[in-house]
Coordinates of C-alpha atoms in Angstrom, one line a residue:
M1 CA 71.3 128.3 108.3
N2 CA 68.6 130.5 106.5
S3 CA 67.5 130.0 102.7
K4 CA 68.7 132.7 100.8
R5 CA 66.0 132.0 98.2
T6 CA 63.0 131.4 100.5
G7 CA 63.9 132.8 103.6
R8 CA 62.8 129.2 105.5
T9 CA 64.7 128.0 108.1
P10 CA 66.0 124.6 108.2
E11 CA 63.6 123.6 111.0
S12 CA 60.5 125.2 109.8
A13 CA 61.1 123.8 106.5
L14 CA 61.2 120.3 107.9
A15 CA 58.2 121.1 109.8
E16 CA 56.3 122.1 106.7
L17 CA 57.4 119.0 104.7
R18 CA 55.9 117.0 107.8
R19 CA 53.1 118.8 108.0
R20 CA 52.0 118.0 103.8
L21 CA 52.9 114.4 104.2
E22 CA 50.2 114.2 106.9
A23 CA 47.9 116.0 105.0
G24 CA 48.2 114.0 102.2
L25 CA 48.5 110.8 104.4
V26 CA 45.0 111.8 105.5
S27 CA 43.6 113.0 102.4
A28 CA 44.7 109.4 100.6
R29 CA 43.2 107.4 103.5
L30 CA 46.1 105.3 104.1
N31 CA 48.0 104.2 107.1
K32 CA 51.8 104.1 107.2
S33 CA 51.8 100.6 106.7
Q34 CA 49.8 100.7 104.0
L35 CA 52.1 103.7 102.5
A36 CA 55.2 102.0 103.3
G37 CA 53.8 98.9 101.1
L38 CA 52.6 101.2 98.1
A39 CA 55.8 103.1 98.3
G40 CA 58.1 100.4 98.5
L41 CA 59.7 101.4 101.5
S42 CA 60.3 100.1 104.8
R43 CA 58.1 100.9 107.7
G44 CA 60.7 102.3 109.7
T45 CA 61.6 104.6 106.9
V46 CA 58.3 105.7 106.5
Q47 CA 57.8 106.2 110.6
E48 CA 60.8 108.3 110.5
A49 CA 60.0 110.6 107.5
F50 CA 56.8 111.6 109.6
K51 CA 58.4 111.4 112.9
A52 CA 59.4 114.8 114.8
G53 CA 63.0 115.2 115.7
A54 CA 64.2 112.7 113.3
R55 CA 66.8 113.1 110.6
V56 CA 65.7 114.5 107.4
P57 CA 64.4 112.1 105.0
S58 CA 66.0 111.3 101.7
T59 CA 65.6 112.4 98.3
F60 CA 64.3 109.3 97.3
T61 CA 62.1 108.7 100.0
V62 CA 60.5 112.0 99.4
A63 CA 60.0 111.0 96.0
A64 CA 58.3 107.9 96.5
L65 CA 55.9 109.0 99.0
A66 CA 55.0 112.1 96.9
R67 CA 54.0 109.3 94.0
V68 CA 51.6 107.4 96.4
L69 CA 50.1 110.4 98.0
K70 CA 49.9 112.3 94.8
L71 CA 51.6 115.5 96.3
S72 CA 53.9 117.7 94.0
A73 CA 57.5 116.0 93.9
A74 CA 58.7 119.1 93.2
E75 CA 57.7 121.3 96.3
L76 CA 58.3 118.3 98.6
Q77 CA 61.7 118.4 97.4
E78 CA 62.4 121.8 97.7
L79 CA 61.3 121.8 101.0
R80 CA 63.5 118.7 101.4
R81 CA 66.9 121.0 100.9
D82 CA 66.0 123.7 102.9
A83 CA 65.5 121.3 105.3
A84 CA 68.8 119.9 105.1
G85 CA 70.5 123.5 104.7
G86 CA 70.5 123.4 101.0
V87 CA 72.4 120.5 100.7
S88 CA 71.0 118.3 97.3
G89 CA 70.0 115.1 98.5
E90 CA 72.3 112.3 97.4
G91 CA 71.4 109.7 99.8
P92 CA 73.8 108.0 102.6
G93 CA 77.2 107.8 102.2
R94 CA 80.1 110.2 101.7
P95 CA 82.5 110.8 99.2
I96 CA 85.2 108.1 99.1
G97 CA 88.4 110.3 99.2
Q98 CA 86.9 111.1 102.7
W99 CA 87.0 107.6 103.9
E100 CA 90.4 106.2 105.6
P101 CA 90.6 102.2 104.4
H102 CA 90.9 100.9 107.9
A103 CA 87.6 102.0 108.8
L104 CA 86.3 100.0 105.8
E105 CA 88.0 97.2 107.3
V106 CA 91.1 96.7 105.3
H107 CA 93.3 94.6 107.7
P108 CA 96.2 96.8 108.7
A109 CA 99.3 95.4 108.3
G110 CA 101.6 97.6 110.5
H111 CA 102.9 101.3 111.1
A112 CA 104.8 103.5 109.0
P113 CA 108.6 103.0 110.1
G114 CA 110.1 105.0 113.1
G115 CA 106.6 106.3 113.6
S116 CA 104.1 106.0 116.5
R117 CA 102.0 102.9 116.7
S118 CA 98.4 104.9 116.9
V119 CA 95.8 104.1 114.5
E120 CA 96.4 107.2 112.2
Q121 CA 100.1 105.9 111.6
R122 CA 99.1 103.1 110.4
V123 CA 100.0 102.6 106.5
L124 CA 99.0 99.7 103.7
P125 CA 101.8 98.0 102.0
G126 CA 102.5 98.0 98.3
Y127 CA 99.6 96.3 96.3
V128 CA 100.1 93.6 93.7
R129 CA 97.3 93.6 91.2
R130 CA 96.2 89.9 90.2
E131 CA 93.7 87.9 88.1
H132 CA 90.7 89.2 90.1
D133 CA 91.8 92.7 90.2
R134 CA 91.3 92.7 86.8
L135 CA 88.0 91.4 86.6
L136 CA 86.8 93.7 89.5
A137 CA 88.2 96.8 87.4
E138 CA 86.2 95.9 84.6
V139 CA 83.0 95.7 86.8
V140 CA 84.1 99.1 88.0
R141 CA 84.6 100.9 84.2
E142 CA 81.0 99.6 83.6
A143 CA 79.7 101.4 86.6
E144 CA 81.4 104.4 85.8
Q145 CA 80.1 104.3 82.4
G146 CA 76.3 104.7 83.7
R147 CA 75.4 100.7 84.3
S148 CA 74.5 99.6 87.9
R149 CA 76.6 96.4 88.9
M150 CA 77.5 94.3 91.7
V151 CA 80.4 91.7 92.3
V152 CA 81.2 90.2 95.6
L153 CA 84.7 88.7 96.1
V154 CA 84.7 85.0 97.4
G155 CA 87.6 83.4 99.1
E156 CA 89.3 82.9 102.7
S157 CA 89.9 85.1 105.7
S158 CA 92.8 87.4 105.0
T159 CA 93.5 86.4 101.0
G160 CA 93.2 90.4 99.9
K161 CA 89.5 90.9 99.4
T162 CA 88.5 94.0 101.3
R163 CA 91.9 95.5 99.8
A164 CA 91.1 94.3 96.6
C165 CA 87.9 96.3 96.7
W166 CA 89.1 99.4 98.1
E167 CA 92.0 99.6 95.2
A168 CA 88.9 98.8 92.7
V169 CA 87.1 101.7 94.1
Q170 CA 90.1 104.6 93.5
P171 CA 89.1 105.5 89.7
L172 CA 85.7 106.3 91.1
A173 CA 86.9 108.6 93.9
E174 CA 88.7 110.6 91.6
K175 CA 85.3 110.9 89.5
G176 CA 83.5 112.3 93.0
W177 CA 81.8 109.2 93.8
R178 CA 80.3 108.4 97.5
L179 CA 80.7 105.1 99.6
W180 CA 78.2 104.2 101.7
H181 CA 79.1 101.3 104.6
P182 CA 75.8 100.4 106.6
F183 CA 76.8 99.2 110.0
D184 CA 74.6 100.8 112.6
P185 CA 72.8 99.6 114.7
T186 CA 73.2 96.6 112.9
R187 CA 74.6 95.6 109.6
A188 CA 71.5 94.0 108.2
K189 CA 69.4 96.5 109.8
A190 CA 71.0 99.3 108.5
A191 CA 71.3 98.5 105.2
L192 CA 67.4 97.1 105.3
E193 CA 66.3 100.7 106.7
E194 CA 68.8 103.1 104.1
L195 CA 69.0 100.8 100.8
Q196 CA 66.2 102.6 99.3
D197 CA 67.8 105.9 100.2
V198 CA 70.9 105.2 97.9
G199 CA 71.5 108.1 95.0
P200 CA 73.2 107.5 91.8
R201 CA 77.3 107.3 91.8
T202 CA 77.3 105.6 95.1
V203 CA 79.5 102.5 96.1
V204 CA 77.5 100.2 98.6
W205 CA 80.1 98.5 101.0
L206 CA 79.1 95.0 102.2
N207 CA 82.2 93.9 103.5
E208 CA 81.8 90.7 105.2
A209 CA 78.3 89.9 103.2
Q210 CA 77.3 87.5 105.5
H211 CA 76.4 89.7 108.3
Y212 CA 73.8 91.2 105.6
F213 CA 72.6 88.4 103.5
G214 CA 73.3 85.6 106.5
D215 CA 70.7 87.2 109.2
R216 CA 68.1 84.8 110.1
L217 CA 65.5 87.6 110.0
V218 CA 65.8 89.8 107.2
G219 CA 68.8 88.3 105.3
E220 CA 66.4 87.7 102.4
Q221 CA 64.9 91.2 102.2
V222 CA 68.4 92.7 102.2
A223 CA 69.2 90.6 99.4
A224 CA 65.2 91.7 97.7
A225 CA 66.3 95.7 98.6
V226 CA 69.9 94.9 96.8
H227 CA 68.2 93.9 93.9
A228 CA 65.8 96.5 93.4
L229 CA 68.7 99.2 93.9
L230 CA 70.7 97.6 90.9
I231 CA 67.6 97.0 88.6
E232 CA 65.7 100.9 89.1
P233 CA 67.1 103.2 86.0
E234 CA 66.3 106.3 88.1
R235 CA 69.0 105.3 90.4
A236 CA 71.6 104.1 88.2
P237 CA 74.7 103.8 88.2
V238 CA 75.3 102.3 91.5
L239 CA 77.9 99.9 92.4
V240 CA 77.5 97.1 95.4
L241 CA 80.7 95.5 96.6
G242 CA 81.0 92.6 98.9
T243 CA 83.5 89.8 100.3
L244 CA 82.3 86.3 101.4
W245 CA 83.9 83.7 102.8
H246 CA 83.8 80.2 100.8
Q247 CA 82.0 78.5 103.5
Y248 CA 79.1 81.0 103.2
F249 CA 78.9 80.9 99.5
T250 CA 78.3 77.5 99.9
Q251 CA 75.7 77.6 101.9
Y252 CA 74.0 80.4 100.3
T253 CA 74.5 78.7 97.0
A254 CA 72.9 75.3 98.0
L255 CA 69.6 74.1 96.0
P256 CA 66.5 73.4 98.2
G257 CA 66.9 70.4 100.1
A258 CA 64.4 67.2 99.5
D259 CA 62.0 68.7 102.1
G260 CA 61.8 72.1 99.9
A261 CA 63.2 74.4 102.5
D262 CA 65.3 77.0 100.7
P263 CA 65.9 79.6 103.2
H264 CA 68.4 81.6 100.7
S265 CA 66.8 81.9 97.7
R266 CA 67.0 85.7 97.0
V267 CA 70.5 85.6 98.0
R268 CA 71.2 83.0 95.6
E269 CA 69.6 84.5 92.8
L270 CA 71.6 87.8 93.9
L271 CA 75.0 86.1 93.5
S272 CA 74.3 84.3 90.8
E273 CA 77.0 85.4 87.9
R274 CA 78.4 88.1 90.3
T275 CA 80.8 86.7 92.2
V276 CA 84.8 86.3 91.6
S277 CA 87.0 84.0 93.5
V278 CA 90.5 85.4 95.1
P279 CA 93.2 82.9 95.6
E280 CA 94.9 81.8 98.9
A281 CA 98.4 82.3 97.6
F282 CA 100.3 84.4 95.1
N283 CA 101.7 82.7 92.1
A284 CA 105.5 83.1 91.3
S285 CA 105.1 85.9 88.7
E286 CA 103.1 87.8 91.3
L287 CA 105.8 87.2 94.0
A288 CA 108.4 88.5 91.6
V289 CA 106.3 91.6 91.3
A290 CA 105.8 92.1 94.7
S291 CA 109.6 91.2 95.2
S292 CA 110.0 94.7 93.3
L293 CA 107.5 96.6 95.1
A294 CA 109.4 95.5 98.3
R295 CA 112.8 97.3 97.6
G296 CA 111.0 100.4 98.7
D297 CA 108.5 98.9 101.2
V298 CA 109.5 97.9 104.6
L299 CA 106.1 96.1 105.4
L300 CA 106.1 94.1 101.9
A301 CA 109.6 93.1 102.3
D302 CA 109.5 91.8 106.0
A303 CA 106.4 89.9 104.8
L304 CA 108.5 88.6 101.9
T305 CA 110.9 87.0 104.5
R306 CA 108.3 84.6 105.8
A307 CA 105.5 84.1 103.0
R308 CA 107.7 83.3 100.1
A309 CA 107.7 79.7 100.3
D310 CA 103.9 79.3 100.4
G311 CA 102.7 82.4 98.6
R312 CA 100.3 83.5 101.4
L313 CA 101.2 86.8 101.5
C314 CA 98.2 88.8 102.4
Q315 CA 97.7 86.4 105.6
D316 CA 101.0 87.4 106.9
L317 CA 100.4 90.7 106.2
A318 CA 96.8 90.6 107.8
G319 CA 97.8 88.5 110.9
A320 CA 101.4 89.7 111.8
P321 CA 100.0 92.8 113.8
M322 CA 97.1 90.5 115.7
L323 CA 100.0 87.9 116.5
L324 CA 102.1 90.5 118.2
K325 CA 99.5 91.6 120.2
R326 CA 98.4 88.4 121.3
Y327 CA 102.0 88.1 122.5
E328 CA 102.0 91.7 124.3
N329 CA 98.5 91.2 126.0
G330 CA 98.5 87.6 126.5
S331 CA 98.4 86.1 129.8
P332 CA 101.9 85.5 131.7
A333 CA 101.6 81.8 131.2
A334 CA 101.0 82.1 127.5
R335 CA 103.8 84.5 127.1
A336 CA 106.2 82.4 129.1
L337 CA 105.4 79.4 126.7
L338 CA 106.2 81.8 123.8
E339 CA 109.1 82.9 124.7
A340 CA 110.2 79.6 125.6
A341 CA 109.2 78.6 122.0
M342 CA 111.1 81.9 120.5
D343 CA 114.4 80.6 122.1
A344 CA 113.9 77.1 121.3
R345 CA 113.6 78.3 117.8
R346 CA 116.4 80.9 117.6
L347 CA 118.7 78.5 119.2
G348 CA 118.5 75.6 117.1
F349 CA 115.1 73.4 117.3
G350 CA 113.2 72.2 114.6
L351 CA 109.9 73.6 113.4
H352 CA 108.0 71.2 115.9
I353 CA 108.7 71.6 119.4
P354 CA 107.3 69.0 121.7
Q355 CA 104.9 70.3 124.1
A356 CA 106.5 68.3 127.1
F357 CA 109.5 70.5 127.0
L358 CA 107.8 73.7 126.2
T359 CA 105.4 73.2 129.2
D360 CA 108.8 72.5 131.7
A361 CA 110.8 75.3 130.1
A362 CA 108.0 77.8 130.5
L363 CA 108.4 77.7 134.0
D364 CA 111.1 80.5 134.7
Y365 CA 109.9 82.6 132.2
V366 CA 107.2 83.5 134.4
H367 CA 107.9 86.5 136.9
D368 CA 107.7 85.8 140.3
S369 CA 105.1 88.1 141.0
D370 CA 102.9 86.4 138.5
S371 CA 103.6 82.5 139.8
D372 CA 100.6 82.5 141.9
Q373 CA 98.8 82.0 138.4
L374 CA 100.6 78.6 137.9
I375 CA 97.7 76.5 139.0
D376 CA 97.2 73.1 138.5
D377 CA 96.0 73.4 134.6
W378 CA 97.7 76.5 133.8
A379 CA 99.4 75.0 131.2
E380 CA 95.8 73.5 129.4
K381 CA 94.3 77.2 129.6
A382 CA 97.6 78.8 128.1
Y383 CA 97.9 76.2 125.2
A384 CA 94.1 77.0 124.5
E385 CA 94.4 80.7 124.6
L386 CA 97.4 80.5 122.0
A387 CA 95.3 78.1 119.5
T388 CA 92.9 80.8 119.0
K389 CA 93.5 81.9 115.5
V390 CA 93.8 85.3 114.3
H391 CA 93.6 86.9 110.6
G392 CA 94.8 84.4 108.0
K393 CA 94.0 81.4 110.2
R394 CA 97.8 81.7 112.2
A395 CA 97.8 80.9 115.7
P396 CA 100.2 82.3 117.7
L397 CA 101.5 78.3 118.9
A398 CA 99.4 76.0 117.1
R399 CA 99.6 72.1 117.6
V400 CA 100.6 70.4 114.3
P401 CA 98.4 67.1 113.7
P402 CA 100.4 63.9 113.5
R403 CA 101.4 63.0 109.7
Q404 CA 102.6 59.6 108.5
Q405 CA 105.0 60.0 105.6
Q406 CA 103.9 57.5 102.5
R407 CA 106.9 55.4 101.3
P408 CA 107.1 53.0 98.4
P409 CA 106.6 49.3 99.6
G410 CA 109.7 47.4 100.8
S411 CA 111.4 50.9 101.1
P412 CA 112.9 51.2 104.5
A413 CA 111.8 53.4 107.3
P414 CA 113.2 56.9 107.5
T415 CA 115.8 57.4 110.1
G416 CA 117.7 60.7 111.6
N417 CA 116.9 63.2 113.9
G418 CA 113.9 65.1 112.6
A419 CA 110.5 65.5 113.8
S420 CA 109.2 61.9 113.3
R421 CA 111.4 61.2 116.4
I422 CA 109.6 63.3 118.6
Q423 CA 107.4 61.6 121.0
G424 CA 104.0 63.5 121.9
P425 CA 102.3 66.3 121.1
V426 CA 104.2 68.9 119.0
F427 CA 103.6 72.7 118.6
R428 CA 104.9 75.4 115.8
L429 CA 105.4 78.8 116.6
A430 CA 104.3 81.5 114.3
D431 CA 106.8 82.7 111.8
Y432 CA 106.1 86.0 112.4
L433 CA 106.4 85.5 116.4
E434 CA 109.5 83.6 115.3
Q435 CA 111.2 86.4 113.6
H436 CA 110.2 89.1 116.4
G437 CA 111.8 86.3 119.1
R438 CA 114.8 86.5 117.0
S439 CA 115.2 90.2 117.1
V440 CA 114.0 91.1 120.6
L441 CA 115.5 88.1 122.5
R442 CA 118.7 87.6 121.0
H443 CA 121.1 88.8 123.5
R444 CA 119.0 87.3 126.5
C445 CA 120.0 84.1 127.8
P446 CA 117.1 81.2 128.3
P447 CA 116.7 80.2 132.3
A448 CA 117.7 77.5 134.0
S449 CA 114.2 76.0 133.1
F450 CA 114.7 76.1 129.8
W451 CA 118.4 74.0 129.7
H452 CA 116.8 71.6 132.2
A453 CA 113.7 70.9 130.2
T454 CA 116.1 70.2 127.3
L455 CA 118.2 68.1 129.1
Q456 CA 114.9 66.0 130.4
H457 CA 112.8 66.0 127.0
I458 CA 115.0 66.3 123.8
T459 CA 116.7 63.0 122.6
Q460 CA 117.6 64.2 118.9
P461 CA 121.3 64.6 118.9
D462 CA 121.6 67.1 116.1
V463 CA 119.5 69.6 118.3
L464 CA 121.3 68.5 121.8
D465 CA 124.6 69.1 120.0
T466 CA 123.2 72.7 118.7
L467 CA 121.8 73.6 122.0
A468 CA 125.1 72.3 123.8
R469 CA 127.0 74.9 121.8
A470 CA 124.6 77.6 122.4
A471 CA 124.6 76.8 126.2
E472 CA 128.6 77.5 125.7
R473 CA 127.9 80.8 123.8
Y474 CA 126.2 81.9 126.9
H475 CA 129.0 80.5 129.6
R476 CA 126.3 77.8 130.9
L477 CA 129.4 75.3 130.8
Q478 CA 127.6 72.9 133.5
W479 CA 124.5 72.8 131.3
A480 CA 126.7 72.5 128.0
H481 CA 128.7 69.3 129.8
H482 CA 125.7 67.5 130.2
L483 CA 124.0 68.1 126.8
H484 CA 127.0 67.0 125.3
H485 CA 127.0 64.0 127.2
R486 CA 123.2 63.7 126.3
A487 CA 123.7 63.8 122.7
S488 CA 126.8 60.9 122.9
H489 CA 124.2 58.5 124.4
H490 CA 122.0 59.3 121.7
Y491 CA 125.1 58.5 119.0
S492 CA 125.7 62.2 117.8
R493 CA 129.0 62.3 115.8
S494 CA 129.9 65.9 116.5
A495 CA 129.1 64.9 120.5
L496 CA 131.7 61.7 120.2
V497 CA 134.2 64.6 119.0
Q498 CA 134.3 66.2 122.2
P499 CA 135.7 62.8 124.1
V500 CA 137.7 61.8 121.4
R501 CA 139.4 65.2 120.9
M502 CA 140.1 65.4 124.7
H503 CA 141.9 62.0 124.6
E504 CA 143.8 62.6 121.3
E505 CA 145.0 66.3 122.1
A506 CA 148.1 65.0 123.4
R507 CA 148.5 63.2 120.5
G508 CA 148.9 66.2 118.3
L509 CA 145.9 64.8 115.9
S510 CA 144.6 67.7 113.6
A511 CA 140.9 68.4 113.8
A512 CA 140.3 66.4 110.9
E513 CA 141.9 63.0 111.9
T514 CA 140.0 63.6 115.5
F515 CA 136.7 63.8 113.2
R516 CA 137.7 60.8 111.0
L517 CA 138.1 58.7 114.4
A518 CA 134.8 59.8 115.8
T519 CA 133.1 58.6 112.3
N520 CA 134.8 55.3 112.7
L521 CA 133.3 55.0 116.1
L522 CA 130.1 55.4 114.7
V523 CA 130.7 52.5 112.4
R524 CA 131.8 50.4 115.2
L525 CA 128.8 51.4 117.4
A526 CA 126.3 50.5 114.3
L527 CA 128.0 46.9 114.3
M528 CA 127.3 46.5 118.0
R529 CA 124.1 47.5 117.8
E530 CA 123.4 45.3 114.9
K531 CA 124.7 42.0 116.7
A532 CA 122.4 43.2 119.7
G533 CA 119.7 42.6 117.3
D534 CA 118.8 46.2 117.1
H535 CA 117.4 46.8 113.5
N536 CA 116.6 50.5 113.7
T537 CA 119.5 52.5 115.3
P538 CA 122.2 51.1 112.9
E539 CA 120.6 52.7 109.9
S540 CA 120.8 56.3 111.6
L541 CA 124.3 55.8 112.9
H542 CA 125.6 54.4 109.3
Q543 CA 124.0 57.7 108.0
Q544 CA 125.7 59.9 110.3
A545 CA 129.0 58.4 109.5
N546 CA 128.1 58.4 106.0
E547 CA 127.8 62.3 106.1
D548 CA 132.1 61.9 106.1
N549 CA 132.2 59.2 103.2
S550 CA 133.4 56.5 105.2
P551 CA 133.6 53.3 103.3
G552 CA 132.6 51.0 105.8
A553 CA 129.6 52.7 106.6
L554 CA 128.7 53.3 103.0
V555 CA 129.1 49.5 102.4
R556 CA 127.1 48.3 105.4
L557 CA 124.4 51.2 104.7
A558 CA 124.1 49.5 101.4
L559 CA 124.0 45.8 102.9
M560 CA 121.2 47.1 105.0
R561 CA 119.0 48.7 102.0
E562 CA 119.5 45.7 100.0
K563 CA 118.3 43.4 103.1
A564 CA 115.3 45.8 103.2
G565 CA 114.3 45.3 99.9
D566 CA 115.5 48.6 98.2
H567 CA 117.0 47.8 94.9
N568 CA 117.6 51.8 93.9
S569 CA 119.9 53.4 96.4
P570 CA 122.5 50.4 97.3
E571 CA 124.4 50.8 93.5
S572 CA 125.3 54.5 94.1
L573 CA 126.5 53.7 97.8
Y574 CA 128.5 50.7 96.4
R575 CA 130.0 52.9 93.6
R576 CA 131.1 55.8 96.5
A577 CA 132.5 53.0 98.8
A578 CA 134.6 51.3 95.8
D579 CA 136.5 54.9 95.4
F580 CA 138.2 53.9 98.8
G581 CA 139.9 50.7 98.7
N582 CA 140.4 47.2 99.2
D583 CA 140.5 47.3 103.1
F584 CA 137.1 45.8 103.8
P585 CA 138.1 42.5 105.7
Q586 CA 139.0 44.6 108.4
L587 CA 135.9 46.5 108.7
F588 CA 133.8 43.2 108.0
P589 CA 134.7 40.0 109.8
D590 CA 131.8 38.4 109.6
H591 CA 131.7 39.1 105.6
P592 CA 134.1 36.6 103.5
P593 CA 136.3 39.2 101.2
S594 CA 135.0 37.1 98.1
R595 CA 131.4 38.3 98.9
M596 CA 132.6 42.1 99.4
L597 CA 134.9 42.0 95.9
H598 CA 132.0 40.3 94.2
R599 CA 129.6 43.2 95.1
L600 CA 132.2 46.0 94.4
W601 CA 133.5 44.4 90.9
P602 CA 131.1 46.4 89.2
Y603 CA 132.5 49.5 90.5
G604 CA 136.2 49.6 90.6
L605 CA 137.6 46.0 91.1
D606 CA 138.4 43.2 89.0
P607 CA 137.2 39.6 90.5
D608 CA 140.6 38.7 91.6
G609 CA 140.3 42.1 93.9
T610 CA 142.7 44.1 91.7
P611 CA 142.0 48.1 91.6
T612 CA 140.6 48.9 88.4
G613 CA 139.8 52.6 89.6
P614 CA 140.6 55.4 91.6
W615 CA 141.8 54.8 95.1
S616 CA 142.4 56.6 98.4
A617 CA 143.1 53.8 100.8
E618 CA 142.4 54.3 104.4
S619 CA 145.6 53.0 106.5
E620 CA 144.3 53.9 109.8
A621 CA 142.4 50.9 111.7
L622 CA 139.3 51.5 113.6
P623 CA 140.0 52.8 117.3
Q624 CA 138.4 50.2 119.8
A625 CA 135.3 50.8 121.7
S626 CA 136.4 52.8 124.7
S627 CA 134.8 52.6 128.1
S628 CA 133.5 56.3 127.7
L629 CA 131.2 55.1 124.9
P630 CA 127.7 55.0 125.6
T631 CA 126.4 52.0 127.9
G632 CA 123.2 51.2 125.7
A633 CA 126.0 50.4 122.7

């Protein structure tokens, strides 16, 4: 484009600019390295200003060179404008409104409902402003008023730092500010080369600031250049925004060691009083605001179903798309493990899934065409693949470290059917993938390897019961039969109902009566295990029977707790047992009735055994142990 004012073409104007600079350099008797030092520019910037075929130098580079070479700044700036096609020199970057947030490394959270899954269709979920947003907004207002400012948000991965910066600069977009994100050829090199060219009303976007300040060769120089940008009045106002993980903040702000080494002195000075912390989790009031926004926001509403309990909403939004990609693009073995875990969770497993079960269950999830990949160490490699974390520190399938539950001295050991009874390593499926599995796999029956692994490795009676019923729903009746049988061997009351119901159907007993018989079986099994010297199983059996308010189970459980040194819970158990009546001699033939009456007297019996409280006597005697009971009883 020809300049209407001078008649020069951009090419001729740039050539004339460089001719005058060369003449000034000769006249000043300087080399380019000396010129760079006197002008406060990098040697690369100076070399580029003189080099034929290079881009047009910035307004600030031309001004600095004119000052040192004692040339007319006005004439050189006019040549620079003509070389740039008449566009005024505003420095690097482009208007904020022309940026797409994901190009600035805001983590994608999903796609518009019903739209394609292309990059162009990605949308941002609703935004909840928190305390750090208020502090950030104050800094932005000061910049808008004409003062150069800098702030770095410090927090863990995927806590919303970059999104907060993006939301903060929106008022500046309406005022025509520019935004520059240095990243090419490397972040540190781009920043070092062009920071001196940044003009007023520019946001310098230093996302993941460790890539700039942590560079082993030029990190300190970048920090010095940022400091120079902030203190030069002719370049104000500018706003420098950055994000940083806690580990890097700690590293850069550490004081010199005993040996005097101080590799980050300039970075430490730059960050001083210029950081704002971002919490990992939303508090209750912030979650309430998010819930209100979620009424018209599918992405936010979906994330809240998983993150409401721990408040890690940003991590869920950031990690969900990557978790899905890891599932869809994973190796056949990794996908098989994930699908086995998905089926386990949707059919009744607890959060912690045994590794031995997953490894065997996954075999039939691998397609025949990929079965040759199941070499000797296939499982080890697949678990390692799935352990790699995505945004938000979530792994598709993460190993759960063992945690010992702390109990007061003298309290009985925990019993029941929870994760504490699982032997060996356990894994937890990412919540997002669990939810995805419940949706996409809900109509699919697990393959035979799943049921076989359950039968081989699972001993939790409640899980066995649940999976047996699931097998019945899928018409896998043989597997259901074996799972019910295995559950009965582990003293599941629900499993015991099955054989009792089969034996008692002919007598016309109701479901409640049948269930009560199974409860009484649990009490008798507990007594048998006690006499056999088992000090662990009886507690679990009494607890299961206790769920149906069996008086025998209540008293026996109270006695066991007393013997174990628990002086708190027995009282409530005795009190509940006293509401059932004086039929304890038949339940406890090895305990003198006087002893039982003495214990129960404060809760509804006179010392002579006369009832003083509400009673609902159990008239039915305990059934005798049948041959169908587990052989281990």
